[in-house]
XYZ file of C-alpha atoms in Angstrom:
375
model
C 7.935 -49.624 -16.039
C 8.157 -45.842 -16.498
C 4.574 -45.195 -14.995
C 5.525 -47.541 -11.994
C 8.645 -45.608 -11.317
C 6.637 -42.323 -11.562
C 4.198 -43.580 -9.039
C 6.875 -44.549 -6.655
C 8.350 -41.199 -6.830
C 4.922 -39.511 -6.143
C 4.783 -41.494 -2.840
C 8.660 -41.650 -1.878
C 9.367 -37.909 -2.485
C 6.699 -36.586 0.088
C 7.838 -39.178 2.551
C 11.642 -38.085 1.989
C 10.543 -34.567 2.308
C 8.584 -35.185 5.522
C 11.573 -37.108 7.083
C 13.995 -34.285 6.271
C 11.823 -31.666 7.815
C 11.271 -33.706 10.829
C 15.092 -34.346 11.224
C 15.831 -30.632 11.060
C 13.226 -29.548 13.163
C 14.295 -31.905 15.983
C 17.760 -30.591 16.155
C 17.048 -26.926 17.075
C 15.246 -24.938 19.794
C 15.147 -21.326 18.214
C 12.492 -20.083 15.994
C 14.766 -19.842 12.894
C 17.926 -21.685 12.093
C 20.698 -19.321 10.960
C 22.914 -20.619 8.162
C 25.745 -18.055 8.524
C 27.387 -15.883 11.122
C 25.576 -12.812 10.039
C 22.219 -14.577 10.112
C 21.351 -13.312 6.716
C 20.419 -16.758 5.632
C 17.757 -18.711 7.742
C 15.809 -21.872 7.651
C 12.332 -21.927 8.857
C 9.433 -24.419 8.922
C 6.866 -26.582 10.873
C 6.258 -30.148 11.333
C 2.495 -31.242 12.254
C 1.157 -34.659 13.114
C -2.690 -34.839 13.011
C -5.580 -37.303 13.897
C -8.862 -36.402 12.428
C -12.290 -38.021 12.206
C -15.184 -36.747 10.327
C -18.513 -38.080 11.676
C -21.348 -37.759 9.051
C -25.133 -37.523 9.815
C -27.996 -37.536 7.284
C -25.651 -38.107 4.328
C -24.755 -40.914 1.989
C -21.193 -40.468 2.877
C -19.696 -42.775 5.615
C -17.733 -41.280 8.427
C -14.039 -40.879 7.955
C -10.899 -41.426 10.056
C -7.593 -40.177 9.032
C -3.930 -39.805 10.342
C -2.138 -37.033 8.385
C 1.050 -35.148 8.594
C 1.696 -31.554 7.514
C 5.316 -30.209 6.890
C 6.752 -27.083 5.342
C 10.355 -25.817 5.207
C 11.608 -22.539 3.690
C 14.740 -20.604 3.161
C 14.888 -16.696 3.844
C 17.699 -14.391 2.770
C 17.826 -10.746 4.115
C 20.843 -8.873 2.775
C 19.812 -5.865 4.899
C 16.992 -4.263 6.942
C 14.882 -3.276 3.932
C 14.837 -6.487 1.597
C 13.756 -10.066 2.195
C 13.686 -12.894 -0.275
C 11.977 -16.060 0.739
C 11.093 -19.551 -0.707
C 9.053 -22.389 0.806
C 8.084 -25.719 -0.099
C 5.290 -27.845 1.479
C 3.329 -31.028 1.350
C -0.141 -31.059 -0.213
C -2.677 -32.142 -2.495
C -2.179 -31.182 -6.337
C -5.992 -30.460 -6.539
C -6.413 -28.088 -3.721
C -4.248 -25.029 -2.784
C -5.612 -25.058 0.949
C -4.559 -28.617 1.696
C -1.162 -28.756 3.697
C -1.379 -32.269 4.996
C -0.533 -35.554 3.539
C -2.775 -38.420 4.496
C -0.756 -41.398 5.404
C -3.432 -43.640 6.983
C -7.198 -43.659 6.317
C -9.386 -46.301 7.758
C -12.368 -45.951 5.258
C -12.060 -46.545 1.482
C -11.277 -42.855 0.421
C -8.823 -41.445 -1.785
C -5.382 -40.480 -0.358
C -5.362 -37.395 -2.840
C -2.687 -36.336 -5.252
C 0.061 -36.053 -3.075
C 3.418 -34.137 -3.558
C 5.778 -31.472 -2.602
C 5.027 -27.977 -3.891
C 6.662 -24.575 -3.879
C 3.751 -22.591 -2.422
C 5.638 -19.396 -1.449
C 8.546 -17.535 -3.288
C 8.614 -13.919 -3.031
C 10.556 -10.562 -2.705
C 9.764 -8.079 -0.091
C 10.703 -4.487 0.704
C 9.793 -3.165 3.988
C 10.230 0.333 5.963
C 8.740 1.494 9.001
C 5.391 2.501 7.067
C 5.780 0.586 3.852
C 5.609 -3.092 2.883
C 5.748 -4.149 -0.805
C 5.675 -7.930 -1.880
C 6.066 -9.286 -5.308
C 5.612 -13.140 -5.820
C 3.566 -15.776 -4.318
C 2.706 -15.358 -0.742
C -0.291 -14.735 1.753
C -2.597 -12.103 1.198
C -2.162 -9.000 3.615
C -5.730 -8.557 4.558
C -6.713 -8.589 8.339
C -9.941 -10.466 9.513
C -11.065 -12.434 12.619
C -11.527 -15.595 10.939
C -10.655 -17.646 7.656
C -14.322 -17.969 6.574
C -13.684 -15.904 3.438
C -9.821 -16.858 2.706
C -8.059 -19.765 4.027
C -4.603 -18.845 5.511
C -3.105 -21.388 3.226
C -4.171 -19.540 -0.045
C -0.967 -18.405 -1.551
C -1.818 -16.394 -4.759
C 0.827 -15.019 -7.280
C 0.940 -11.367 -7.672
C 1.925 -8.334 -5.647
C 0.651 -6.105 -2.842
C 1.333 -2.900 -0.875
C 0.774 -2.309 2.764
C 1.087 1.435 3.719
C 0.421 3.395 6.906
C -1.330 6.664 6.106
C -0.866 8.559 9.300
C 1.540 9.138 11.982
C -0.604 9.222 15.241
C -0.715 6.649 17.787
C -3.867 5.227 16.074
C -2.606 3.743 12.922
C -4.565 3.943 9.606
C -3.230 1.370 7.137
C -4.226 0.723 3.398
C -3.572 -2.773 1.925
C -4.118 -3.092 -1.964
C -3.071 -5.834 -4.318
C -3.936 -7.760 -7.489
C -3.605 -11.690 -7.260
C -3.405 -14.539 -9.792
C -5.655 -17.037 -7.735
C -4.564 -20.670 -7.613
C -6.325 -23.611 -9.451
C -4.903 -26.482 -7.337
C -1.300 -26.289 -6.182
C 0.401 -25.566 -9.507
C -1.949 -23.651 -11.866
C -3.658 -20.201 -11.558
C -6.837 -19.023 -12.732
C -8.330 -15.483 -13.106
C -7.022 -12.261 -11.286
C -8.442 -10.799 -8.064
C -8.203 -7.125 -7.200
C -8.564 -6.130 -3.544
C -8.211 -3.241 -1.204
C -8.616 -2.787 2.593
C -8.567 0.070 4.949
C -7.905 -0.622 8.713
C -7.892 1.512 11.856
C -6.239 0.323 15.165
C -6.731 1.982 18.582
C -3.751 1.750 20.931
C -2.897 2.741 24.448
C -5.946 1.668 26.269
C -6.783 -1.325 28.360
C -9.270 -2.439 25.875
C -8.666 -1.326 22.065
C -10.723 -1.338 19.025
C -9.626 -2.529 15.572
C -11.751 -2.005 12.363
C -11.257 -2.953 8.859
C -13.246 -2.459 5.547
C -12.280 -4.547 2.763
C -13.383 -5.060 -0.907
C -12.622 -8.016 -3.227
C -13.337 -8.093 -6.896
C -12.807 -11.740 -8.699
C -14.285 -11.731 -12.202
C -14.929 -15.399 -13.442
C -13.335 -16.931 -16.324
C -13.412 -20.369 -18.180
C -10.721 -23.074 -17.880
C -10.726 -23.799 -14.272
C -9.587 -27.446 -13.481
C -9.885 -27.931 -9.836
C -12.244 -25.013 -8.504
C -15.294 -26.246 -7.023
C -19.107 -25.599 -7.782
C -18.457 -23.436 -10.800
C -16.256 -21.043 -8.868
C -13.896 -20.648 -11.856
C -16.730 -18.958 -14.112
C -18.873 -17.198 -11.499
C -18.065 -13.462 -10.840
C -17.612 -12.480 -7.047
C -17.366 -9.083 -5.417
C -17.082 -9.211 -1.773
C -17.469 -6.443 0.833
C -16.311 -7.220 4.289
C -16.478 -5.395 7.596
C -14.282 -6.728 10.429
C -14.232 -5.414 13.923
C -12.300 -6.589 17.154
C -12.077 -5.432 20.802
C -8.872 -6.801 22.434
C -7.428 -6.477 25.959
C -6.883 -8.414 29.001
C -9.051 -10.883 30.768
C -8.072 -13.107 33.600
C -4.529 -11.649 33.182
C -4.288 -12.984 29.676
C -4.677 -11.605 26.111
C -8.358 -11.740 25.009
C -10.395 -10.413 22.040
C -13.979 -10.824 20.609
C -14.215 -10.079 17.099
C -16.921 -10.065 14.327
C -16.689 -10.412 10.511
C -19.576 -9.379 8.147
C -19.209 -10.163 4.488
C -21.413 -9.718 1.486
C -21.319 -10.623 -1.993
C -22.370 -7.734 -3.968
C -22.655 -9.391 -7.345
C -26.192 -9.543 -8.911
C -26.760 -13.079 -10.465
C -29.213 -13.499 -13.094
C -32.347 -15.858 -12.688
C -31.290 -16.946 -16.290
C -27.934 -17.826 -15.343
C -26.277 -20.753 -17.318
C -25.530 -22.451 -13.793
C -28.216 -24.395 -12.071
C -26.481 -23.690 -8.626
C -26.313 -20.006 -9.334
C -29.979 -19.749 -10.539
C -31.248 -21.629 -7.540
C -29.187 -19.857 -4.816
C -28.404 -16.428 -6.425
C -29.983 -14.539 -3.215
C -27.893 -16.627 -0.865
C -24.954 -13.881 -0.492
C -24.561 -12.977 3.061
C -22.412 -14.296 5.758
C -20.989 -13.536 9.332
C -18.601 -14.878 11.925
C -18.208 -14.310 15.590
C -14.972 -15.137 17.265
C -13.826 -15.245 20.772
C -10.112 -15.821 22.039
C -8.597 -16.108 25.464
C -4.707 -16.712 25.991
C -1.901 -17.112 23.524
C 0.885 -19.622 22.726
C 4.454 -18.274 23.067
C 6.179 -20.309 25.605
C 5.941 -23.457 27.557
C 2.853 -23.816 29.687
C 1.030 -21.120 27.644
C -2.696 -21.978 26.826
C -5.349 -20.710 24.468
C -9.237 -21.110 24.079
C -10.916 -19.985 20.963
C -14.447 -20.382 19.788
C -15.903 -19.252 16.305
C -19.672 -19.378 15.342
C -20.066 -18.830 11.511
C -23.126 -18.756 9.165
C -22.197 -18.602 5.506
C -24.589 -18.662 2.780
C -23.917 -20.279 -0.666
C -22.291 -17.449 -2.470
C -21.177 -15.328 0.585
C -17.698 -17.001 0.154
C -15.958 -19.039 -2.504
C -16.156 -22.602 -1.590
C -12.782 -23.245 -3.385
C -10.840 -20.587 -1.164
C -12.782 -20.612 2.215
C -11.128 -22.428 5.080
C -11.250 -26.131 5.284
C -10.692 -26.328 8.977
C -14.119 -26.891 10.292
C -15.342 -30.010 8.736
C -16.197 -32.027 5.612
C -19.165 -30.172 4.355
C -18.949 -27.569 1.689
C -17.380 -24.296 2.943
C -20.338 -22.235 2.107
C -23.759 -23.082 2.786
C -23.028 -23.807 6.267
C -23.437 -23.022 9.954
C -20.585 -24.128 12.140
C -19.752 -23.925 15.818
C -15.826 -24.204 16.091
C -14.186 -24.853 19.585
C -10.449 -24.942 19.903
C -7.914 -25.297 22.822
C -4.003 -25.104 22.445
C -1.327 -25.867 25.011
C 2.301 -25.264 24.727
C 4.190 -28.407 25.575
C 7.446 -26.561 25.180
C 8.631 -23.200 23.496
C 8.187 -25.071 20.311
C 5.909 -27.981 20.708
C 2.307 -27.412 20.893
C -0.882 -29.804 21.169
C -4.146 -28.556 19.764
C -7.733 -29.999 20.107
C -10.647 -29.089 18.066
C -14.266 -30.020 17.740
C -16.288 -28.483 14.996
C -20.119 -29.387 14.546
C -21.625 -28.137 11.211
C -24.598 -28.403 9.420
C -25.976 -27.125 6.085
C -28.188 -23.994 5.830
C -30.023 -25.538 2.983
C -30.146 -29.289 3.075
C -30.382 -31.908 5.632
C -26.481 -32.807 5.808
C -24.635 -32.600 9.268
C -20.850 -33.443 10.203
C -18.846 -32.994 13.165
C -14.833 -32.923 12.861
C -12.695 -34.088 15.841
C -9.076 -33.083 15.496
C -5.981 -33.496 17.576
C -2.660 -31.964 16.432
C 1.033 -32.123 17.606
C 2.981 -29.339 15.889
C 6.637 -27.857 16.242
C 7.747 -24.724 14.561
C 11.393 -23.789 13.854
């Protein structure tokens, strides 16, 4: 009786959460919902309806068709211009910190996942004109053109500092932090230390932005949900990101390039068969092109990303899940995306992402359509 009740709660609580977020979002037109006259307390969130199909080739897996919903809702408190406190809850899968969608229909005989509602962000933030300090669980502050190294939904626990180092019109910024990396949605495993220096040009028709980053994540035993031995394997990433941005066809545009290299030297006697076999597969890069933006009704955006990521050029447990069903490293992907703003809040997104293994015969193409609303 008790186990039956718990199973019902695991299903009913996400559905209740989903309905509450949808009800709140449809009753407002502004970005945040103020809860008091001074607007120190604010609600924020997003509701997203998704149709997704993965077509498999040269694989034992069958193709997969899913309908999904992804909601989050949060509360912000800003007592003054310097401090902000925030907490956010979202739908997700207990086994993977990157998954923000709950599957409510799946055509084939695949798992619906271990669904639930999770507090994926809770932090205190201090900000001045040239300084930002964050303590708690939040997004990492490091800039790049793509998510091929770190998915945007990874929210580690820790702290970071963002500091502007000069006073000229072309800012030089340092971002540094230590992060307890997630193992699924509720647990954490091993600490990562990271630093980034970035430079941004301003004032021209076309401007450059450059960032150099370093990430050091020693391995440790005991991981439960991390993929392919990621928990015990050491990683040391160096990343170079560049972007040229300006106006094209009277719309914002940019072309960007990310180059990343795992500097860790793996032994040919390593206890992991995967590590021994692919120990020299440590390089990756991504090229991104973007035209347009989505700020108001009628806006549109086109985006294309090409990426080639070798086995250990990224951590499969933390790299983006957006481009298909394959592993998130040992992959070559072409990602085509188009966004159109139906209103100031509602947006429709179409995406096609053919991908294939670098080593191995497997190929997969993901088709995705999203309807999303932010508030």
